[in-house]
CSV table of C-alpha atoms (C1' of nucleotides) in Angstrom, one decimal:
chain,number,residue,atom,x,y,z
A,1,UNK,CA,0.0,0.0,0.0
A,2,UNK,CA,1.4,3.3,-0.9
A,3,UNK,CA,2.1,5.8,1.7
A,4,UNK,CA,0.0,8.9,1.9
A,5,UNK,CA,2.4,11.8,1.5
A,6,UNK,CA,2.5,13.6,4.8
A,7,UNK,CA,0.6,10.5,6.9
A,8,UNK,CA,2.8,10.1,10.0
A,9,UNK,CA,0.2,8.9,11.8
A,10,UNK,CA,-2.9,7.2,9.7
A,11,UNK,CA,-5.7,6.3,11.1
A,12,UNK,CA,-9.2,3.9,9.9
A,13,UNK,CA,-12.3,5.5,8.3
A,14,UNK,CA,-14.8,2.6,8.7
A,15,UNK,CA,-17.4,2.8,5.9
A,16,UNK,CA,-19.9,0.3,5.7
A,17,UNK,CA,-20.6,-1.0,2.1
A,18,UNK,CA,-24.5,-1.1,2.0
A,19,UNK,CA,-25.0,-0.3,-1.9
A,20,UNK,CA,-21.9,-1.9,-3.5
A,21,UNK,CA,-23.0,-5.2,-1.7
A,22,UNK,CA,-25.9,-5.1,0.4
A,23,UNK,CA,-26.5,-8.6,1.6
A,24,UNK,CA,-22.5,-8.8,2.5
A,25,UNK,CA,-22.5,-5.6,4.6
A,26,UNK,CA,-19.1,-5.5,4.2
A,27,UNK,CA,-17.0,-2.9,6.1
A,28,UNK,CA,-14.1,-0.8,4.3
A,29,UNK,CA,-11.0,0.2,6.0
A,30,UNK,CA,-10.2,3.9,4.9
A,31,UNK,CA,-6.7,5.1,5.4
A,32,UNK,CA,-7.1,9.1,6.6
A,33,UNK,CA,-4.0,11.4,7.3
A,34,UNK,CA,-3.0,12.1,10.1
A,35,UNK,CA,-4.2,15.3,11.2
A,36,UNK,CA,-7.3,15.2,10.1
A,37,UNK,CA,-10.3,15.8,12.2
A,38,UNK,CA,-11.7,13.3,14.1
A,39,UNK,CA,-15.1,12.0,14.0
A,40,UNK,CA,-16.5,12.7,17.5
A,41,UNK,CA,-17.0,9.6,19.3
A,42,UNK,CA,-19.8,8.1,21.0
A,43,UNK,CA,-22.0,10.5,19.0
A,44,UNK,CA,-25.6,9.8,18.6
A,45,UNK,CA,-26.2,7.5,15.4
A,46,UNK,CA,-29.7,8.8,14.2
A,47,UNK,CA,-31.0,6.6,11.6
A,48,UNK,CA,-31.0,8.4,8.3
A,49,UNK,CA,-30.6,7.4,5.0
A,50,UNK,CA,-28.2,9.9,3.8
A,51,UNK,CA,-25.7,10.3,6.1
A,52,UNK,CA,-24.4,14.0,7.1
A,53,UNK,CA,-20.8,14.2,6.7
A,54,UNK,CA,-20.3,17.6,8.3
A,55,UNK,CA,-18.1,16.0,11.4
A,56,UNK,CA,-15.8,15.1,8.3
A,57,UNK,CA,-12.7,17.4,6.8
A,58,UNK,CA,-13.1,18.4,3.1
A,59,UNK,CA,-9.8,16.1,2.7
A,60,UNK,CA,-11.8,13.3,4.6
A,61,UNK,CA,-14.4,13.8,2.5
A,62,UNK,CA,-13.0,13.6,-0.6
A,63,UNK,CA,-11.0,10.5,0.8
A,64,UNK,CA,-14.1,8.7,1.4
A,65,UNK,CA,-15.6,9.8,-2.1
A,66,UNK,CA,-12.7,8.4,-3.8
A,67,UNK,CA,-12.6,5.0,-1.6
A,68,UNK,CA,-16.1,4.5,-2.3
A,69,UNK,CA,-15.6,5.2,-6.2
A,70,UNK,CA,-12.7,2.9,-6.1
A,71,UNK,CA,-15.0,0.2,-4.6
A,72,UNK,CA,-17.5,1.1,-7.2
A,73,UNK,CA,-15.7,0.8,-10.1
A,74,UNK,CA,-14.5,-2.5,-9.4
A,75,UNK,CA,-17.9,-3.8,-8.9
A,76,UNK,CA,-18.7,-2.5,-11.8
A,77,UNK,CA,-16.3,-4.5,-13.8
A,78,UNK,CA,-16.3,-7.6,-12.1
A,79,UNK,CA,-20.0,-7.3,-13.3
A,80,UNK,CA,-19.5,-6.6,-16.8
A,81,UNK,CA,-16.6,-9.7,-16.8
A,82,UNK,CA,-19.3,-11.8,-15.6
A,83,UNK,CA,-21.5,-10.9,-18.2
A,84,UNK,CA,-19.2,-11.3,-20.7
A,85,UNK,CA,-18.6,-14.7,-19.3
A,86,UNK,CA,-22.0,-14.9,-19.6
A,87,UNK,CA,-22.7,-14.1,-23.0
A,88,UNK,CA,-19.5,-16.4,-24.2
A,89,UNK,CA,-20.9,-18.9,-22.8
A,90,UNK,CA,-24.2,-18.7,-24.4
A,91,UNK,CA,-22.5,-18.3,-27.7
A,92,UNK,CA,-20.8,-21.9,-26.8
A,93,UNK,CA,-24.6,-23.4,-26.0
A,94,UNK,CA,-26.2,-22.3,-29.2
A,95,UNK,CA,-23.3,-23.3,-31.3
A,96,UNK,CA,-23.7,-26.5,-29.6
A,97,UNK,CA,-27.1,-27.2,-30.5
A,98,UNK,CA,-26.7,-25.5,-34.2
A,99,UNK,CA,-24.4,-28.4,-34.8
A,100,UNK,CA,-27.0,-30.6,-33.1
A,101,UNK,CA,-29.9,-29.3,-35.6
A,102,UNK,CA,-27.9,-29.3,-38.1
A,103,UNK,CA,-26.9,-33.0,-38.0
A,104,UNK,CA,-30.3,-33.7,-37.5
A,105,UNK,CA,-31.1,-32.4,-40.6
A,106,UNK,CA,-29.0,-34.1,-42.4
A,107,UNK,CA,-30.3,-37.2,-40.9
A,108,UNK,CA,-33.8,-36.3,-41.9
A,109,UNK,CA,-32.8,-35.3,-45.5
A,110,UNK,CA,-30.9,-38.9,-45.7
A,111,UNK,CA,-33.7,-40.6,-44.3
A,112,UNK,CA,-36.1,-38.6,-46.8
A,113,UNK,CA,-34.0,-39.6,-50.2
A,114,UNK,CA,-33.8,-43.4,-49.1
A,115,UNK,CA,-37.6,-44.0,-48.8
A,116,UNK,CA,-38.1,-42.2,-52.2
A,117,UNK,CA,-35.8,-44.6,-53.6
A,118,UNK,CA,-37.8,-47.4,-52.1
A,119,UNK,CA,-40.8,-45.9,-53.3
A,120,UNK,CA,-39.1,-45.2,-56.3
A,121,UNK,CA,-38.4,-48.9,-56.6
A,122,UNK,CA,-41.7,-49.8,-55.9
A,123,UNK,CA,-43.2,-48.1,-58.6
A,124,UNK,CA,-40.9,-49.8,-60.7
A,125,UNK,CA,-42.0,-52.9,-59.6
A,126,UNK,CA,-45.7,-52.3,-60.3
A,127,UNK,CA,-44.7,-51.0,-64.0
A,128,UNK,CA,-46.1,-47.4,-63.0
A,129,UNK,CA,-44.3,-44.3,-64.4
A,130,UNK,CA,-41.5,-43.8,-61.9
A,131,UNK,CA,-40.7,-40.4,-63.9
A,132,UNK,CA,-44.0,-38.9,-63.9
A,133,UNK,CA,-44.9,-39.9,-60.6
A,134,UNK,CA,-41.8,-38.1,-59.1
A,135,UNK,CA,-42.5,-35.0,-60.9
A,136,UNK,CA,-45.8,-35.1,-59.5
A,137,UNK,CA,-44.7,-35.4,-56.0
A,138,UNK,CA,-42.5,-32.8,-56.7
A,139,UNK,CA,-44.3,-30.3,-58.1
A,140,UNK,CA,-48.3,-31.3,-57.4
A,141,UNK,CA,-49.5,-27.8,-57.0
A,142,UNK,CA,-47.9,-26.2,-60.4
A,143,UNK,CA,-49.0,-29.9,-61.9
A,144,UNK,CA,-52.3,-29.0,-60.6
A,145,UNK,CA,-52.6,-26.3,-62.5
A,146,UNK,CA,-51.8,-27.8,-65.8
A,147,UNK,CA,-53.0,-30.9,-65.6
A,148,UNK,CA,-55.5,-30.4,-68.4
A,149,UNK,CA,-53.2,-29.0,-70.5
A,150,UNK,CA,-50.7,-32.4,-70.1
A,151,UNK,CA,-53.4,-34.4,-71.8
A,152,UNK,CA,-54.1,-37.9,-71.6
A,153,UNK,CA,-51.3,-39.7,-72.8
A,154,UNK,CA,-49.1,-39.1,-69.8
A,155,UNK,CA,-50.0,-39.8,-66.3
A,156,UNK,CA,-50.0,-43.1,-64.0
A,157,UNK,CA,-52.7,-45.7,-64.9
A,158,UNK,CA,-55.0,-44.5,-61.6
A,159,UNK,CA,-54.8,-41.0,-62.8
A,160,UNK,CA,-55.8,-42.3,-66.5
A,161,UNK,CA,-58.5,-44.0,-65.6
A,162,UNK,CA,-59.6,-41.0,-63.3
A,163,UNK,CA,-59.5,-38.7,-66.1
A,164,UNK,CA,-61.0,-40.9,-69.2
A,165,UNK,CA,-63.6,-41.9,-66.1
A,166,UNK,CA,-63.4,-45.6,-67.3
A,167,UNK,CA,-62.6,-48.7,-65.1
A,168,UNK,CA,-58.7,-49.0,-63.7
A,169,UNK,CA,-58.7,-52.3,-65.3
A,170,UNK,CA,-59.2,-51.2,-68.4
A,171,UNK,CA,-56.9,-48.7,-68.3
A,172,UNK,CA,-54.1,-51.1,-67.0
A,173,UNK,CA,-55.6,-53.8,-69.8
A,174,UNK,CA,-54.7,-51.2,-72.4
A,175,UNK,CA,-51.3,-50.1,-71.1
A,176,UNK,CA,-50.5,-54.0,-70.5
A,177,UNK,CA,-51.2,-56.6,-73.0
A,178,UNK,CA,-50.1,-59.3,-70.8
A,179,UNK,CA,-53.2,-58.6,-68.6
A,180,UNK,CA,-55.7,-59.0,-71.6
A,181,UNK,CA,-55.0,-62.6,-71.3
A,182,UNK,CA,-56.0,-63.9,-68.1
A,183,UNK,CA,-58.4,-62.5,-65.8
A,184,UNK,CA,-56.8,-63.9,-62.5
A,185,UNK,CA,-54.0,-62.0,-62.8
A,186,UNK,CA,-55.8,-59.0,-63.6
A,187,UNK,CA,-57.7,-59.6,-60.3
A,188,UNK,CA,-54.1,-60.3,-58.8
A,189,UNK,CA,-52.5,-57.4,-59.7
A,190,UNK,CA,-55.8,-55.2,-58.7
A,191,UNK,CA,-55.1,-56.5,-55.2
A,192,UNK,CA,-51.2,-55.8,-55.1
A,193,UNK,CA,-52.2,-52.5,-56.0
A,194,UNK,CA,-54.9,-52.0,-53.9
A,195,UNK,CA,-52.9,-53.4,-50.9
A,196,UNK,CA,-49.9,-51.2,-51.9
A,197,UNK,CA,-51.8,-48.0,-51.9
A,198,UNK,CA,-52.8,-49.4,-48.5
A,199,UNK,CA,-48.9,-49.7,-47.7
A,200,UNK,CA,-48.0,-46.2,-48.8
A,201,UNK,CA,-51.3,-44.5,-46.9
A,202,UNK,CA,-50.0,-46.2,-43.8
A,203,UNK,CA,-46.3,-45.3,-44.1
A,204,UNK,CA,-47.2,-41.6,-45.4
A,205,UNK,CA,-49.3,-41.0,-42.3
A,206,UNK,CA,-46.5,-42.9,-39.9
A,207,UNK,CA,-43.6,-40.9,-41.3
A,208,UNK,CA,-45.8,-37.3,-41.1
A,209,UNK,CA,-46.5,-38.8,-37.8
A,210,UNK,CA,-43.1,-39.1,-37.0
A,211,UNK,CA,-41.7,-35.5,-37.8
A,212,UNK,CA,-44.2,-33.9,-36.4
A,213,UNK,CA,-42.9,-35.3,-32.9
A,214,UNK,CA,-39.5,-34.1,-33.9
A,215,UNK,CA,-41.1,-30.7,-34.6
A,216,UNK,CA,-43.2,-31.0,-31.4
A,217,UNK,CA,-39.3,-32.2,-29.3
A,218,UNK,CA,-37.7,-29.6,-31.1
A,219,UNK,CA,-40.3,-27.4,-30.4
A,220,UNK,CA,-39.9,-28.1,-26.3
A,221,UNK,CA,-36.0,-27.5,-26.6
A,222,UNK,CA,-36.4,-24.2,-27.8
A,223,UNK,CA,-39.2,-23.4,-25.3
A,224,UNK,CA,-37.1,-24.3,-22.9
A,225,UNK,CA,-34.1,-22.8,-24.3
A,226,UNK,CA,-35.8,-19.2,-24.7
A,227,UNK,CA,-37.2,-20.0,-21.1
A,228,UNK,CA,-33.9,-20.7,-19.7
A,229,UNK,CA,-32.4,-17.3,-21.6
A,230,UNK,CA,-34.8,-15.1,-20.5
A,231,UNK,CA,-34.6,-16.3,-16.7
A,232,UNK,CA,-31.0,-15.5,-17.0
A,233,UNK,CA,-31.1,-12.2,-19.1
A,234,UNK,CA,-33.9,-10.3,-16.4
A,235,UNK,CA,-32.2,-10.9,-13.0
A,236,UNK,CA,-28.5,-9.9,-13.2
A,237,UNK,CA,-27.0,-11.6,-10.2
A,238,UNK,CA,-23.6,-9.9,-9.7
A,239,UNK,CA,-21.1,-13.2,-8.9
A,240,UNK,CA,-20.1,-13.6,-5.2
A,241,UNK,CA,-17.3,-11.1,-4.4
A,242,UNK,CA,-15.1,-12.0,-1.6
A,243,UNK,CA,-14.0,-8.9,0.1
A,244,UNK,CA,-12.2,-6.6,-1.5
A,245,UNK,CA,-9.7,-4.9,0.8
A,246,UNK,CA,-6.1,-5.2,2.0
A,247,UNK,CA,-5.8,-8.3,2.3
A,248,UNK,CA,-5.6,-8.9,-1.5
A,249,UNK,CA,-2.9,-9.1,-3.8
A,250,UNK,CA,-4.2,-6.5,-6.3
A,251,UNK,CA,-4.9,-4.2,-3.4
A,252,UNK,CA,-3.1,-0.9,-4.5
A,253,UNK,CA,-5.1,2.1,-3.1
A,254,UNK,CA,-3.9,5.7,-4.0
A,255,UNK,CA,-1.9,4.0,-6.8
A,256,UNK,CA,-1.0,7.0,-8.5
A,257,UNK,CA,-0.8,9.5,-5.5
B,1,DT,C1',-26.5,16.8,-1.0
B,2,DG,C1',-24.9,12.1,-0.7
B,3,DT,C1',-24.5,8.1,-3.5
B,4,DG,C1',-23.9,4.6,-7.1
B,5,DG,C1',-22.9,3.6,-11.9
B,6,DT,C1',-20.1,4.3,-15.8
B,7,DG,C1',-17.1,6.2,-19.6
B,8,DA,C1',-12.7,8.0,-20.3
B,9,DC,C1',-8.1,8.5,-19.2
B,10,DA,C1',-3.5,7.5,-17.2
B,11,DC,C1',-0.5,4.4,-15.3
B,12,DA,C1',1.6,-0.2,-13.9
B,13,DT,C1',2.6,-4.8,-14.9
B,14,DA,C1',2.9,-9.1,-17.4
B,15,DC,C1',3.5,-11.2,-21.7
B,16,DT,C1',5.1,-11.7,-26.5
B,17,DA,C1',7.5,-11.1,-30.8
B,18,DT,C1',11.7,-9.6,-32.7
B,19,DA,C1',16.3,-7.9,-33.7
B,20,DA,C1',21.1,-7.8,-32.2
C,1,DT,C1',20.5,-14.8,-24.4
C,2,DT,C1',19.1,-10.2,-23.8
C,3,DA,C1',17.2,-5.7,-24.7
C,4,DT,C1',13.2,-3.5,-26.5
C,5,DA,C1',8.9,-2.2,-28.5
C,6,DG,C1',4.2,-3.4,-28.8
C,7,DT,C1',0.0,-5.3,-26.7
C,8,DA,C1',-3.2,-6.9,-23.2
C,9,DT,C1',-5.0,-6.5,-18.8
C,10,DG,C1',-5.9,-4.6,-14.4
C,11,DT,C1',-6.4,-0.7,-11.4
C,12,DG,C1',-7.2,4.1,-9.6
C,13,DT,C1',-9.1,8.5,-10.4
C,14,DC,C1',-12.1,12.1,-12.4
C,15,DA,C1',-16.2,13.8,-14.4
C,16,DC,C1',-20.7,13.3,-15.4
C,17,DC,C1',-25.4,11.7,-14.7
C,18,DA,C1',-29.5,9.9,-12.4
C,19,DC,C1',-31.8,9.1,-8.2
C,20,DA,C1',-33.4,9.6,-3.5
DNA sequence: TGTGGTGACACATACTATAA
DNA sequence: TTATAGTATGTGTCACCACA
């Protein structure tokens, strides 16, 4: 601690802390000059909540000020390095869980391009037209729009026979000349179809199914996220400061006196 | 009028890169 | 290896503002 020019004697100040921290109530040793007019002791302690400082010198005064300030500012940053803290750690969270959603996503997308390929596959296997059909998943509302214009050469063999409002069979007896033969497999391959359309009802409502419990998980994180931010952004809880006073390292009062 | 908060400034110290 | 300049960080102080 640097001597005060001119202190032969010092002598203690005692200022409590009550704003820089209240619940602590900590107690800060000033070191006055000698010289300087005493505070008169054993004098009645009224209760007020600003303090008269009369019974102190203008030097005294301005000793306090400055102890106090000292004090203050070093509050002040320890606060704002806790908020920085803070705030890097945050930025550590969310980066955490981008990569999280992002991996998910790619999980999804992979997961997405395998079952068209099944379905893909499928399609193939029932003779249906793979190309079309994909372009109509694609792109069903601008296909809506022009389906009249496409005509009735294209199209799969349901969507035929929906637009030339004749029976399916016919439709796939036309496309297929192997079915004009034999009835029973006309009947057969009427019931793969029927029960694959079945399939594909039942997986496209499981898989919708499916994501939207991702959404609705996802969902809950970042509820809970935002929940957890905003609990931490309103009340600002200054970190636990052990005393600061002499007894510290970095205790350097009147530095630059 | 006392008090706390904060920006700005000056200073001290530790650390690092670089040339001799 | 050593001296030195540059940089980062911490600290004290002052000035200013808002509040009670």
């Amino acid at each position: 601690m640097a001597a005060l020019p001119g202190a032969a004697a010092p002598r203690l100040l005692l200022i409590p802390g009550e704003a820089a921290e209240p619940a602590a109530g900590r107690r800060l040793s000033v070191v006055l000059p000698a010289g300087a007019a005493p505070s008169p002791p054993g004098a009645p302690q009224p209760a007020r909540k600003r303090q008269r400082l009369t019974h102190l010198s203008p030097e005294e005064k301005a000793l306090r000020r400055k102890l106090k300030n000292r004090v203050a500012a070093q509050s002040a940053r320890d606060r704002k390095k806790a908020r920085m803290t803070e705030l890097e750690q945050q930025v550590v969270e969310l980066e955490e869980e981008n990569q999280k959603l992002l991996l998910e996503n790619q999980l999804l997308r992979e997961k997405t391009c395998s079952l068209s390929l099944e379905n893909q596959e499928l399609r193939c296997r029932l003779g249906l037209d793979v190309l079309k059909t994909e372009k109509e998943s694609e792109s069903k509302v601008v296909m809506e729009s022009q389906v009249d214009e496409i005509g009735l050469v294209t199209g799969s063999a349901e969507s035929a026979a929906l637009r030339l409002r004749v029976p399916l069979q016919q439709v796939q007896a036309q496309q297929s000349p192997f079915l004009t033969n034999s009835t029973w497999i006309l009947m057969a391959v009427t019931l793969q179809i029927l029960s694959l359309i079945s399939c594909w009802a039942f997986w496209t409502v499981w898989t919708q199914r499916c994501f939207s419990n991702v959404l609705i998980q996802n969902q809950h994180a970042w509820k809970s996220w935002r929940k957890r931010s905003v609990e931490k952004q309103i009340p600002y809880r200054p970190p636990p400061l052990p005393l600061w006073g002499p007894h510290q390292l970095s205790w350097r009062p009147l530095m630059n006196s």
